[in-house]
Tab-separated table of C-alpha atoms and ligand atoms in Angstrom:
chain	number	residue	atom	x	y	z
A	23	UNK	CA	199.011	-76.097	167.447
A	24	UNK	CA	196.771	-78.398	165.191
A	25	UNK	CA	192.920	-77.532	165.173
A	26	UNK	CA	190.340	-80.259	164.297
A	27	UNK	CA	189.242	-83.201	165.448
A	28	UNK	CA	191.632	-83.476	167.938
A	29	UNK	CA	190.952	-80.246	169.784
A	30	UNK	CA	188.109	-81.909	170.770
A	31	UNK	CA	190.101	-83.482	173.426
A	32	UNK	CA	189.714	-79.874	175.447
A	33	UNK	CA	185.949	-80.187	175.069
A	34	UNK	CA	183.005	-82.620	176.860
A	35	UNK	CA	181.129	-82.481	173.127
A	36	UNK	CA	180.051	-86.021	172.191
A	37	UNK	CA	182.528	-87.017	169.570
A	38	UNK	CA	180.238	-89.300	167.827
A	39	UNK	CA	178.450	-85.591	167.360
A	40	UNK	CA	179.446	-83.474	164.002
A	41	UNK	CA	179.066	-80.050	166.149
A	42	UNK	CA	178.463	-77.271	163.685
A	43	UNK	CA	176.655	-74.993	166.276
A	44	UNK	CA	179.152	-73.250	168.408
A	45	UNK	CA	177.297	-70.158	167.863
A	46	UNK	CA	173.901	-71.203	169.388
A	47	UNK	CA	174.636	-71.182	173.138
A	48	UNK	CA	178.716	-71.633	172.955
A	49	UNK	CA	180.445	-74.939	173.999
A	50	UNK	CA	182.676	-74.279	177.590
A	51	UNK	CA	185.904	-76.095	177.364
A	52	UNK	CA	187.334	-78.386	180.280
A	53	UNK	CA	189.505	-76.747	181.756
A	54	UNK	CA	187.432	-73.367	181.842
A	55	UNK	CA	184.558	-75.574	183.683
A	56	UNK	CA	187.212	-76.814	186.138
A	57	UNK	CA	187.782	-73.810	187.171
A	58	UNK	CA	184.211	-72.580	187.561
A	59	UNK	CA	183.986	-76.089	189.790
A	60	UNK	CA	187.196	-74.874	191.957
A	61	UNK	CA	186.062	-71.459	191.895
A	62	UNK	CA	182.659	-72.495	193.491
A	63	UNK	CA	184.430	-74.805	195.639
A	64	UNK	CA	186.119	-71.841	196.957
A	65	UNK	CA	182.976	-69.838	197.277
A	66	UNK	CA	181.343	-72.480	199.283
A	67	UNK	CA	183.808	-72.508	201.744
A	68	UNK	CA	182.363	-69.196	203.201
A	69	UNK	CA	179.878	-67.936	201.121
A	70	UNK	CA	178.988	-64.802	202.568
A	71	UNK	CA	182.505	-63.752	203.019
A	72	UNK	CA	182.603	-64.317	199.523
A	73	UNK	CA	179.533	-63.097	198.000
A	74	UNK	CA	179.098	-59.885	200.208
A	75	UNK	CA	183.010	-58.660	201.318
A	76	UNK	CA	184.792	-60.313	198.465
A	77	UNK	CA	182.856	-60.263	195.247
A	78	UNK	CA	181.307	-56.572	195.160
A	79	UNK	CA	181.083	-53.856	197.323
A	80	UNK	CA	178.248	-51.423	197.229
A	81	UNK	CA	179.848	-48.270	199.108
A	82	UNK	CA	179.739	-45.232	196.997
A	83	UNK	CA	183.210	-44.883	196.697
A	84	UNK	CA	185.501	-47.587	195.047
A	85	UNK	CA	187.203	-49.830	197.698
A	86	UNK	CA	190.921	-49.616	197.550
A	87	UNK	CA	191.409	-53.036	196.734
A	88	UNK	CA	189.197	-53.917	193.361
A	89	UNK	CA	186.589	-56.278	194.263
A	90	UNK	CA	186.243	-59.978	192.513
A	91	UNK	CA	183.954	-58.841	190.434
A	92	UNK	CA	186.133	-55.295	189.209
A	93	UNK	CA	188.728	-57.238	188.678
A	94	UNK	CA	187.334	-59.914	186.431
A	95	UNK	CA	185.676	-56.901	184.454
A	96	UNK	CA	189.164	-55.584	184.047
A	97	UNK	CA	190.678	-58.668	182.485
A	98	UNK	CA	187.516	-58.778	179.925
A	99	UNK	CA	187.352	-55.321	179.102
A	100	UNK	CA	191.117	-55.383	178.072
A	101	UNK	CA	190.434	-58.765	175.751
A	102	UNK	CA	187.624	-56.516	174.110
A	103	UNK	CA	189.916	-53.426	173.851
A	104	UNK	CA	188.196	-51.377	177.060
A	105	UNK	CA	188.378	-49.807	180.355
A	106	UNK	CA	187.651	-51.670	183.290
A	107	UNK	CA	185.596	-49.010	184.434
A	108	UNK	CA	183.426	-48.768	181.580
A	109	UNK	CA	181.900	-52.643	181.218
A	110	UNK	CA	179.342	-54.168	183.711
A	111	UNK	CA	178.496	-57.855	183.605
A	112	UNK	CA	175.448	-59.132	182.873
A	113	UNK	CA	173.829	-62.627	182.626
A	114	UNK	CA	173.481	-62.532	178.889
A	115	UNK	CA	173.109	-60.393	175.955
A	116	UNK	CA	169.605	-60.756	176.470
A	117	UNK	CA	169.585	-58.785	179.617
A	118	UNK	CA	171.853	-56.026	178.509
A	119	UNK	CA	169.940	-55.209	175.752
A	120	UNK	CA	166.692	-55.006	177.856
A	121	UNK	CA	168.905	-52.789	180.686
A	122	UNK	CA	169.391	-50.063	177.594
A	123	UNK	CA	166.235	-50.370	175.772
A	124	UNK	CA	164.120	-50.284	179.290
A	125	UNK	CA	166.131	-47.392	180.563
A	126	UNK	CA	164.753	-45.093	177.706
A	127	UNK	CA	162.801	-42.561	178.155
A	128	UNK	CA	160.394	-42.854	175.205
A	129	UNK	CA	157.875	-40.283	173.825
A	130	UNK	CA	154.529	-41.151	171.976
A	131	UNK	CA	155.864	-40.763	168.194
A	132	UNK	CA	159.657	-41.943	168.879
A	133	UNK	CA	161.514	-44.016	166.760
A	134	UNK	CA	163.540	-47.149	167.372
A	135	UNK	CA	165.245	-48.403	164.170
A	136	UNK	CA	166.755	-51.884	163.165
A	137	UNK	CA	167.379	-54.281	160.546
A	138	UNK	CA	165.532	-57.332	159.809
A	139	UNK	CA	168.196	-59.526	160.423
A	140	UNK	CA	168.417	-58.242	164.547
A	141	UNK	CA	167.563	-61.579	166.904
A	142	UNK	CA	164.232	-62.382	167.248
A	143	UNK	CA	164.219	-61.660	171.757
A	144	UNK	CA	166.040	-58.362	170.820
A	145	UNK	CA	163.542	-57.054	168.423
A	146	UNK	CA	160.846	-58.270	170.955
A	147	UNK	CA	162.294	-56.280	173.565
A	148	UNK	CA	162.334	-53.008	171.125
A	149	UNK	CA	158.630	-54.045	170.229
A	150	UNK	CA	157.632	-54.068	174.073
A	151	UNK	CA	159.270	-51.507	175.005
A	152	UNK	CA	158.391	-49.360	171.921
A	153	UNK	CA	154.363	-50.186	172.440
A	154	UNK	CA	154.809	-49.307	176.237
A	155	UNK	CA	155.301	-45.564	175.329
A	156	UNK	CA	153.008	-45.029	171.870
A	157	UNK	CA	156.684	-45.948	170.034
A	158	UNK	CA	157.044	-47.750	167.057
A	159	UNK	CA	159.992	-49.924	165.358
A	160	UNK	CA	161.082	-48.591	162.091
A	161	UNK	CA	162.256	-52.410	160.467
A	162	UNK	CA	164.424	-52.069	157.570
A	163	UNK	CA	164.501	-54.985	155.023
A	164	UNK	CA	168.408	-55.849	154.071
A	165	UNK	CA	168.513	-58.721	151.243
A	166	UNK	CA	169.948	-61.686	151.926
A	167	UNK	CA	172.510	-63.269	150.453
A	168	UNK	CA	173.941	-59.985	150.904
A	169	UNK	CA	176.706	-58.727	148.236
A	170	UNK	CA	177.015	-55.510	148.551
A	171	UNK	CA	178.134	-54.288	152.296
A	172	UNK	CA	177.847	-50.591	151.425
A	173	UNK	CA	173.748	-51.439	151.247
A	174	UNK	CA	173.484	-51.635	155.055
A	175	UNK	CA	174.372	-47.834	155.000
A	176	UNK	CA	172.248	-46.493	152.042
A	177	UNK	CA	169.198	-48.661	153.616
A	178	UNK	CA	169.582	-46.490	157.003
A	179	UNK	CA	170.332	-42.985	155.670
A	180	UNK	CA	167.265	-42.255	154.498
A	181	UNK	CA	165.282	-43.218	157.860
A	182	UNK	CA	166.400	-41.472	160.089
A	183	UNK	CA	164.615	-38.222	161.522
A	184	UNK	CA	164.442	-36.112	164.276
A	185	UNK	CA	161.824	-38.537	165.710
A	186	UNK	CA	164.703	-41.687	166.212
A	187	UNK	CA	165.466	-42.104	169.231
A	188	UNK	CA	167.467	-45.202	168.729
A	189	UNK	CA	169.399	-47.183	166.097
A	190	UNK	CA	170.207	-51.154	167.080
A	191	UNK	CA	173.089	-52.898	164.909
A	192	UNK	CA	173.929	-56.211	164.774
A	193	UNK	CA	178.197	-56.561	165.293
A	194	UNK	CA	177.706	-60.157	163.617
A	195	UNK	CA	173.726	-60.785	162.921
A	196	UNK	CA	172.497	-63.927	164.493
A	197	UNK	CA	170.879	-65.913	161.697
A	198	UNK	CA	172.749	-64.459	158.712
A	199	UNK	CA	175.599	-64.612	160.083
A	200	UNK	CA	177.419	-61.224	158.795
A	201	UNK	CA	179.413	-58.720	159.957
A	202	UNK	CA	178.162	-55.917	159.752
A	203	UNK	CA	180.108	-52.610	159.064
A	204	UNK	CA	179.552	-51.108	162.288
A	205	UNK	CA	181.597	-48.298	162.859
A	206	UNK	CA	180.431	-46.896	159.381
A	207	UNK	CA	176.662	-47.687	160.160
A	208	UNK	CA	177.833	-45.900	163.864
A	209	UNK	CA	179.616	-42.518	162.224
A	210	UNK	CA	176.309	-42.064	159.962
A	211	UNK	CA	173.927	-42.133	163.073
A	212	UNK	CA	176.153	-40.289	165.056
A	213	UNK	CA	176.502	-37.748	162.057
A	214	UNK	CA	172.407	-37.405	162.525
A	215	UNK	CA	172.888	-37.514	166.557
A	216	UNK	CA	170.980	-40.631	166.743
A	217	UNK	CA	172.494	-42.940	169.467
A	218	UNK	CA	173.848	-46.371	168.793
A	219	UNK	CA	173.022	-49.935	170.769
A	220	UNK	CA	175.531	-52.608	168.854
A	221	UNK	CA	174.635	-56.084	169.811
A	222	UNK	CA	178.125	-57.812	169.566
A	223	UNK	CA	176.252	-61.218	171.048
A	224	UNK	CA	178.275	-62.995	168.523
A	225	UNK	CA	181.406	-60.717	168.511
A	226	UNK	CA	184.172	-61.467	171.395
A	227	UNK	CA	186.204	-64.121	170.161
A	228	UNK	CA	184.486	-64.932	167.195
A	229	UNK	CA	186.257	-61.510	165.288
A	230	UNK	CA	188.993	-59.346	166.531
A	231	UNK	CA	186.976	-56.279	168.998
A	232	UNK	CA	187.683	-53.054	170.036
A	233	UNK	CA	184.751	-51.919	171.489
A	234	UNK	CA	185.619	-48.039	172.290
A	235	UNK	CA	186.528	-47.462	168.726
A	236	UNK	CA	184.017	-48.643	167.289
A	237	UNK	CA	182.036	-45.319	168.452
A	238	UNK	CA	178.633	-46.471	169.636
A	239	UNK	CA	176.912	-45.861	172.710
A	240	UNK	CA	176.071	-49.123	174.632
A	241	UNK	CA	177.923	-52.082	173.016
A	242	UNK	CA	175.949	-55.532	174.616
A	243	UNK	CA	177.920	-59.045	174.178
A	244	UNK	CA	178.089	-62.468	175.312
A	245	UNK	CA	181.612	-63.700	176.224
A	246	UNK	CA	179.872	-67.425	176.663
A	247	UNK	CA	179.844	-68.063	172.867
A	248	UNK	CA	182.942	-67.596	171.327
A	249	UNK	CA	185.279	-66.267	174.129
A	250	UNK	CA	184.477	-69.627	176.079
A	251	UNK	CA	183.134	-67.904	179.243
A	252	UNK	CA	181.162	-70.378	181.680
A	253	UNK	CA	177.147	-69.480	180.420
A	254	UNK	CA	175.597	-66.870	181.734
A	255	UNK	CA	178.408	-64.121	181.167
A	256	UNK	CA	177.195	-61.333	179.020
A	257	UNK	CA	178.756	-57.540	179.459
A	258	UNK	CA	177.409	-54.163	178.829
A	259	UNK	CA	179.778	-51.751	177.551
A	260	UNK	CA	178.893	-47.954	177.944
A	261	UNK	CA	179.899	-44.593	176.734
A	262	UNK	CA	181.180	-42.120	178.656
A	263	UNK	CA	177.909	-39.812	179.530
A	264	UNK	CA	175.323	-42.835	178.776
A	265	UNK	CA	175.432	-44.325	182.460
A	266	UNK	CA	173.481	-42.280	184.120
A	267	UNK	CA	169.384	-43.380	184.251
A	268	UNK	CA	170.829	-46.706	182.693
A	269	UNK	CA	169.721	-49.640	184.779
A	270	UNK	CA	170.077	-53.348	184.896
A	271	UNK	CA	166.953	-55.528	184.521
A	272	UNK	CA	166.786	-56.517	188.235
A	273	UNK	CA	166.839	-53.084	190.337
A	274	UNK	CA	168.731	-54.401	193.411
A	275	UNK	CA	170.686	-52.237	196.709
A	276	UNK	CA	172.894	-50.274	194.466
A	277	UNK	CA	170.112	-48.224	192.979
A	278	UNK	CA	171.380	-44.505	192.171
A	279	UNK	CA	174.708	-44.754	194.021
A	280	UNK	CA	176.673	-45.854	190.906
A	281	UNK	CA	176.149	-48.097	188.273
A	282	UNK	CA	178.985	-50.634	189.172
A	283	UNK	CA	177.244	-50.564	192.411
A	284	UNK	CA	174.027	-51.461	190.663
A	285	UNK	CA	175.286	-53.795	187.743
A	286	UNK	CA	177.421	-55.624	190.210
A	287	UNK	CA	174.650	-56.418	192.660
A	288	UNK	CA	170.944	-58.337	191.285
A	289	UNK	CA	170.587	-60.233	193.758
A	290	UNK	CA	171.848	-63.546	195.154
A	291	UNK	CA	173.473	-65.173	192.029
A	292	UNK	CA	176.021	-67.498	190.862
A	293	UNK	CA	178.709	-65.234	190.072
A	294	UNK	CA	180.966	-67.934	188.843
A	295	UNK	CA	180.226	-67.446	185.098
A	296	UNK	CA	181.340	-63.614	185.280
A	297	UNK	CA	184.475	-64.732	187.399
A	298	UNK	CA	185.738	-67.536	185.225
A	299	UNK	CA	185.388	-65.115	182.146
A	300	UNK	CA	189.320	-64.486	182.519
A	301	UNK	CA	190.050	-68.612	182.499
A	302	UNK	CA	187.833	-68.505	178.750
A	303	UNK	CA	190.442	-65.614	177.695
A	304	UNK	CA	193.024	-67.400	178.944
A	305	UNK	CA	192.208	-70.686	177.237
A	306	UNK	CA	192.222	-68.002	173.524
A	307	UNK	CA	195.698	-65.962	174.287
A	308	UNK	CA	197.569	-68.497	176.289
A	309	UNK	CA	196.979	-71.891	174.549
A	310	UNK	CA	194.887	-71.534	171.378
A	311	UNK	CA	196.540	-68.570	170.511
A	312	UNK	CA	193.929	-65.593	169.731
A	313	UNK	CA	195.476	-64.542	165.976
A	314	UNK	CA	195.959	-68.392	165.324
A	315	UNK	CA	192.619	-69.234	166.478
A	316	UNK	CA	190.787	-66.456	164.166
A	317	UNK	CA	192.574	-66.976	161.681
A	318	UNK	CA	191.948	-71.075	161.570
A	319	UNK	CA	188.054	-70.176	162.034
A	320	UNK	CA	188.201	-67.488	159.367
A	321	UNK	CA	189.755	-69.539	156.840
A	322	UNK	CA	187.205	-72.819	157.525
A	323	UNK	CA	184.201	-71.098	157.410
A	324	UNK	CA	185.227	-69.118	154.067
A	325	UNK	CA	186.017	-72.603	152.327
A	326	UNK	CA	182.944	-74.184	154.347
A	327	UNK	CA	181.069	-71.393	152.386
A	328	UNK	CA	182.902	-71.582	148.974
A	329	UNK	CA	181.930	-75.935	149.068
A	330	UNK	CA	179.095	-75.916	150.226
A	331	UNK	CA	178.261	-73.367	147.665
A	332	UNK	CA	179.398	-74.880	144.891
A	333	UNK	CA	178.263	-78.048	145.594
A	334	UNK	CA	174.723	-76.443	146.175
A	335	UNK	CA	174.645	-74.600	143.177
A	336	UNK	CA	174.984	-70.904	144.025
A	337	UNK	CA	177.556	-68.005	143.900
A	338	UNK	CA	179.338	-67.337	147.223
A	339	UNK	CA	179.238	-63.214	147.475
A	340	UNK	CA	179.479	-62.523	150.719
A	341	UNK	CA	182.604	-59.817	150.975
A	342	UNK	CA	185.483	-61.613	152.876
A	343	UNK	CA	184.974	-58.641	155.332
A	344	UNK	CA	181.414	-59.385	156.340
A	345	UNK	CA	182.388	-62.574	156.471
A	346	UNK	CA	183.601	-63.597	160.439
A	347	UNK	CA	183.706	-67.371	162.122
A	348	UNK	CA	179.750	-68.639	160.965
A	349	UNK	CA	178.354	-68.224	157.340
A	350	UNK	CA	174.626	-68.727	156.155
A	351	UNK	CA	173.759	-70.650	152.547
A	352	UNK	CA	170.811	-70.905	150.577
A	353	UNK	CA	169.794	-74.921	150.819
A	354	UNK	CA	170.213	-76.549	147.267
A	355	UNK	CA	167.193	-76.283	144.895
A	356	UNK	CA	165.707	-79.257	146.122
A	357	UNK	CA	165.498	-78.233	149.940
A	358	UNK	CA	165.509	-74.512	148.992
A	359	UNK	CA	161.884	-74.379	149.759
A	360	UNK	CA	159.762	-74.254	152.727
A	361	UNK	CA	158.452	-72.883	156.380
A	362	UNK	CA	159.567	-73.094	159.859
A	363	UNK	CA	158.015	-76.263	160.131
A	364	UNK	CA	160.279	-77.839	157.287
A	365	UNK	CA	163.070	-76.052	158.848
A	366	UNK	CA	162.577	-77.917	161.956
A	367	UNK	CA	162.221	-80.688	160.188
A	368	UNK	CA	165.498	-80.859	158.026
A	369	UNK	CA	167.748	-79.871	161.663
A	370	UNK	CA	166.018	-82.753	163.398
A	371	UNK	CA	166.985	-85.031	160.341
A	372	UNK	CA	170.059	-84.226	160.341
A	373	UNK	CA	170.852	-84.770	164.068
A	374	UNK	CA	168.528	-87.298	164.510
A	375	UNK	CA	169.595	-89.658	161.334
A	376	UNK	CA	173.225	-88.291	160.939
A	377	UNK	CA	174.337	-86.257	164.432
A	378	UNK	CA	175.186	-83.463	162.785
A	379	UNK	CA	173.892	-80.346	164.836
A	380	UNK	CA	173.665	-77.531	162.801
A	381	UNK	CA	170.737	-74.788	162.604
A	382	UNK	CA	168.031	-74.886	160.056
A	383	UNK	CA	166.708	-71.096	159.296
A	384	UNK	CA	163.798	-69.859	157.378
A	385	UNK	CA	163.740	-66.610	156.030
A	386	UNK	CA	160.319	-65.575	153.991
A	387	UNK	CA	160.470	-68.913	152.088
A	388	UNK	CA	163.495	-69.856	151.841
A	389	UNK	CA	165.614	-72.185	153.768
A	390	UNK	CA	169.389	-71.864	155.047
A	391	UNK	CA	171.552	-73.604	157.077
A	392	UNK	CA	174.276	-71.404	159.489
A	393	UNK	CA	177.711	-73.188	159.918
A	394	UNK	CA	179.689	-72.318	162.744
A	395	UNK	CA	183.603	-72.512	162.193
A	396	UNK	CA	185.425	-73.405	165.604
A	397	UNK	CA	188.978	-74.565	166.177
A	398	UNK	CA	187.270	-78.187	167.039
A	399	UNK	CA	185.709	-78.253	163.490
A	400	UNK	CA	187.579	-79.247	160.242
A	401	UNK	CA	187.014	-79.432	156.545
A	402	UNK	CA	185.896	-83.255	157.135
A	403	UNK	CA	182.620	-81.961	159.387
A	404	UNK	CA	181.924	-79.985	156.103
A	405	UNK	CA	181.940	-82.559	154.157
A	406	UNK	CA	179.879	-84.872	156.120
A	407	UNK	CA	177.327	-82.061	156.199
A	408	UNK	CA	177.195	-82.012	152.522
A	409	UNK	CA	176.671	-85.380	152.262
A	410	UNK	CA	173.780	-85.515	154.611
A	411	UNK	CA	172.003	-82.779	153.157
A	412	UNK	CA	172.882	-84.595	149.708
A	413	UNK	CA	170.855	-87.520	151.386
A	414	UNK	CA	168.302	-85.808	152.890
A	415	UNK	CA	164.740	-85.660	151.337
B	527	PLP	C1	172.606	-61.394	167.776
B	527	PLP	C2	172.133	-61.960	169.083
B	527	PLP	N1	171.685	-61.136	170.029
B	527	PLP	C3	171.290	-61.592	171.231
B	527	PLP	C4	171.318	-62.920	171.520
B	527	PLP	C5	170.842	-63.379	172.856
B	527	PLP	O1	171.866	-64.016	173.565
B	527	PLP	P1	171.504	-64.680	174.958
B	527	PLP	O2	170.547	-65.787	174.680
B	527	PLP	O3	172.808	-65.170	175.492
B	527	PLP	O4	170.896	-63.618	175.785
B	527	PLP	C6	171.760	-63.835	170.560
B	527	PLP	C7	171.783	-65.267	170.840
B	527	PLP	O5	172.116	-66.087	170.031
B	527	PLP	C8	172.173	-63.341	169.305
B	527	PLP	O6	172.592	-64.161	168.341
C-alpha cells in the first residue's frame, strides 16, 4: 500500500487543498459515506421497524438477538480493546464528557482537577458544572514545548486532597498535540482514590488503544476523527461499578432501567453515524492496514516535526512517546508573536492565499501551528507548508 497523495483517491477532500487538519473534525472516506447513504437507504425503507424493533430495545432484559445498535458497539469496543457491554455511543466527545461530569454529585468545596492543555468545551463543562455546586477547577499549568513527560506526574501529585473529586486527562491533548502518559497519571490518582475521566477525543485510530488497561474510570472518545466513523460517533467507555447514577445528556425512556437502555435511546436521531462506525474500522484493518497506517502517520509527523523545526529555528524535544499522529511547533521568530486575533489571521492566510488548512493556536503569547499526519498527507504537504509560512508576513 502507498500513502500520499494518491490515497486521496478514497477521500472527497479538494485536491487543490494541502489538508493538514485531519484532527479538527476528521475527514470520512468514500466508501465509509456510501455506506452511511445505503445504510439510510435501508432505514428509510421502514423506519420505525428500524428505529424502534431493530436498532435498540429498551426492555430490561437484553433481547436474545443483539440489537443494531449492541452490535455495532461490539465491533468498536473490540477495535479499542473492550467489552461490548461496557461502551455506549454517544454523539461526540462533547456529550460524553458532559454525561460524566453532569452525573456528579458535587459538594460545596469539591475539587475537579485538569491540565491547561484540556479542550476549551471540556474545561467549560467542568467550569459549569463545578460553579453549579460551590465547586471549583483546580488548573494545573504544564509548559509547553514539553520535554520532560515525567512533569505531567510531579505537576499532579502534589494537588490532590481529600477534597478532589475528579481528575480529567487528556489521552492526546487537543491543541498541543501530546500524548499524554495516561495510565501513569491514572495509577497515581487511583493510588490517592481519586477517579479518572480520560478524554481519548483524539485517541482511536490516531495511536494504538486499549481502553480497559489503561485503568481509568470513564474513558470518552470520538471514533469520527481518526477511526473514520461517519460524524457524530463518539463512545463512552465505563468501569465496572461507575454506571450506575451515570446519565447521558438527553434523559430519554430508558431512564433507571439500564444504562444501554438509556445511552441507546435520546430520542429520534440519525443513528447512522454510530452504525457505520464498523465500515470506518473496516476501512483501518482491512485495507489501510491498522499497524501500517500508524506507523506511516507516526513516522510523517515525527519528520514533519524534526523540518519544520529546524527550518524554524528550534530544538524538537518532544519524547517520541508523547509524540502520536499531530505535533505542535513554536512559529519561527518572526511569526512567533501574537494574539488570537493574529492567529486567525496567519490560518486564514494560509488557506486563503495558499489552501493549506492547518490550525493556527495561541498559547499566552505565543503562536503555533498543529500538523496533522494522515495516510493522505506526505512529506511534500510539509514542505509546501514551510514555504508558505516562509512567505507569510
Ligand atoms: C481533546 C478534545 N476533547 C474533546 C473534543 C470535542 O470533540 P467533539 O467536538 O467531537 O465533541 C475535542 C475536539 O477536537 C478534543 O480535541
Amino acid at each position: 500500500m502507498r500513502f500520499g497523495r494518491q490515497m486521496l483517491d478514497h477521500w472527497w477532500l479538494d485536491r487543490d487543498a494541502t489538508y493538514l487538519n485531519h484532527g479538527t473534525v476528521g475527514v470520512t472516506p468514500r466508501r465509509v459515506l456510501d455506506a452511511q447513504q445505503a445504510m439510510r437507504e435501508q432505514i428509510e425503507r421502514h423506519p420505525a421497524r428500524f428505529l424502534l424493533r431493530e436498532l435498540m430495545s429498551l426492555a430490561p432484559q437484553a433481547p436474545a438477538e443483539p440489537t443494531r445498535v449492541r452490535a455495532a458497539a461490539s465491533r468498536v469496543a473490540a477495535f479499542v480493546g473492550a467489552a461490548g457491554d461496557d461502551l455506549v455511543f454517544v454523539d461526540n466527545a462533547s456529550a460524553g464528557v458532559n454525561s460524566v461530569l453532569r452525573s456528579l454529585r458535587l459538594q460545596a468545596g469539591d475539587e475537579i482537577v485538569l491540565f491547561d492543555h484540556a479542550y476549551g468545551a471540556v474545561s467549560r463543562t467542568a467550569a459549569f458544572v463545578a460553579r453549579e455546586h460551590g465547586a471549583r477547577v483546580v488548573t494545573l499549568t504544564l509548559p509547553f514545548p514539553l520535554a520532560d513527560a515525567s512533569l505531567p506526574q510531579r505537576l499532579l501529585e502534589p494537588v490532590l486532597n481529600a477534597r478532589t473529586r475528579l481528575v480529567i486527562l487528556d489521552h492526546v491533548t487537543s491543541e498541543t498535540a501530546l500524548v499524554l502518559p495516561l495510565a501513569q497519571l491514572a495509577a497515581l490518582c487511583r493510588a490517592h482514590g481519586v477517579p479518572v475521566l480520560a478524554d481519548g477525543a483524539h485517541a482511536p485510530g490516531a495511536i494504538p488503544l486499549d481502553i480497559p488497561s489503561l485503568g481509568v474510570d470513564w474513558y470518552v472518545a470520538n471514533m469520527h476523527k481518526w477511526a473514520f466513523a461517519p460524524r457524530g460517533c463518539g463512545l463512552l467507555w465505563a468501569a465496572p461499578g461507575r454506571r450506575d447514577g451515570l446519565h447521558p445528556p438527553v434523559i430519554s425512556w430508558g431512564l433507571d432501567v439500564g444504562w444501554h437502555q438509556e445511552f441507546d435511546w435520546t430520542g429520534t436521531r440519525d443513528p447512522t453515524p454510530f452504525l457505520c462506525a464498523p465500515d470506518g474500522i473496516d476501512f483501518i484493518t482491512g485495507f489501510l492496514g491498522e499497524s501500517t497506517m500508524h506507523d506511516y502517520k507516526h513516522a510523517l509527523a515525527r519528520r514533519a516535526a524534526q523540518r519544520l523545526a529546524s527550518l524554524w529555528g528550534q530544538p524538537w524535544e518532544t519524547p517520541d512517546a508523547m509524540t502520536g499522529c499531530m505535533v505542535t511547533l513554536p512559529l519561527p521568530a518572526r511569526l512567533a508573536h501574537g494574539d488570537a486575533a493574529a492567529a486567525v489571521r496567519l490560518k486564514d492566510w494560509l488557506l486563503d492565499e495558499r489552501r493549506i488548512e492547518v490550525p493556527v493556536i495561541s498559547r499566552g503569547d505565543r503562536l503555533f501551528v498543529r500538523v496533522s499526519a494522515q495516510v493522505y498527507n506526505d512529506d511534500d504537504d510539509i514542505e509546501r507548508l514551510a514555504q508558505a509560512i516562509d512567505d507569510a508576513r
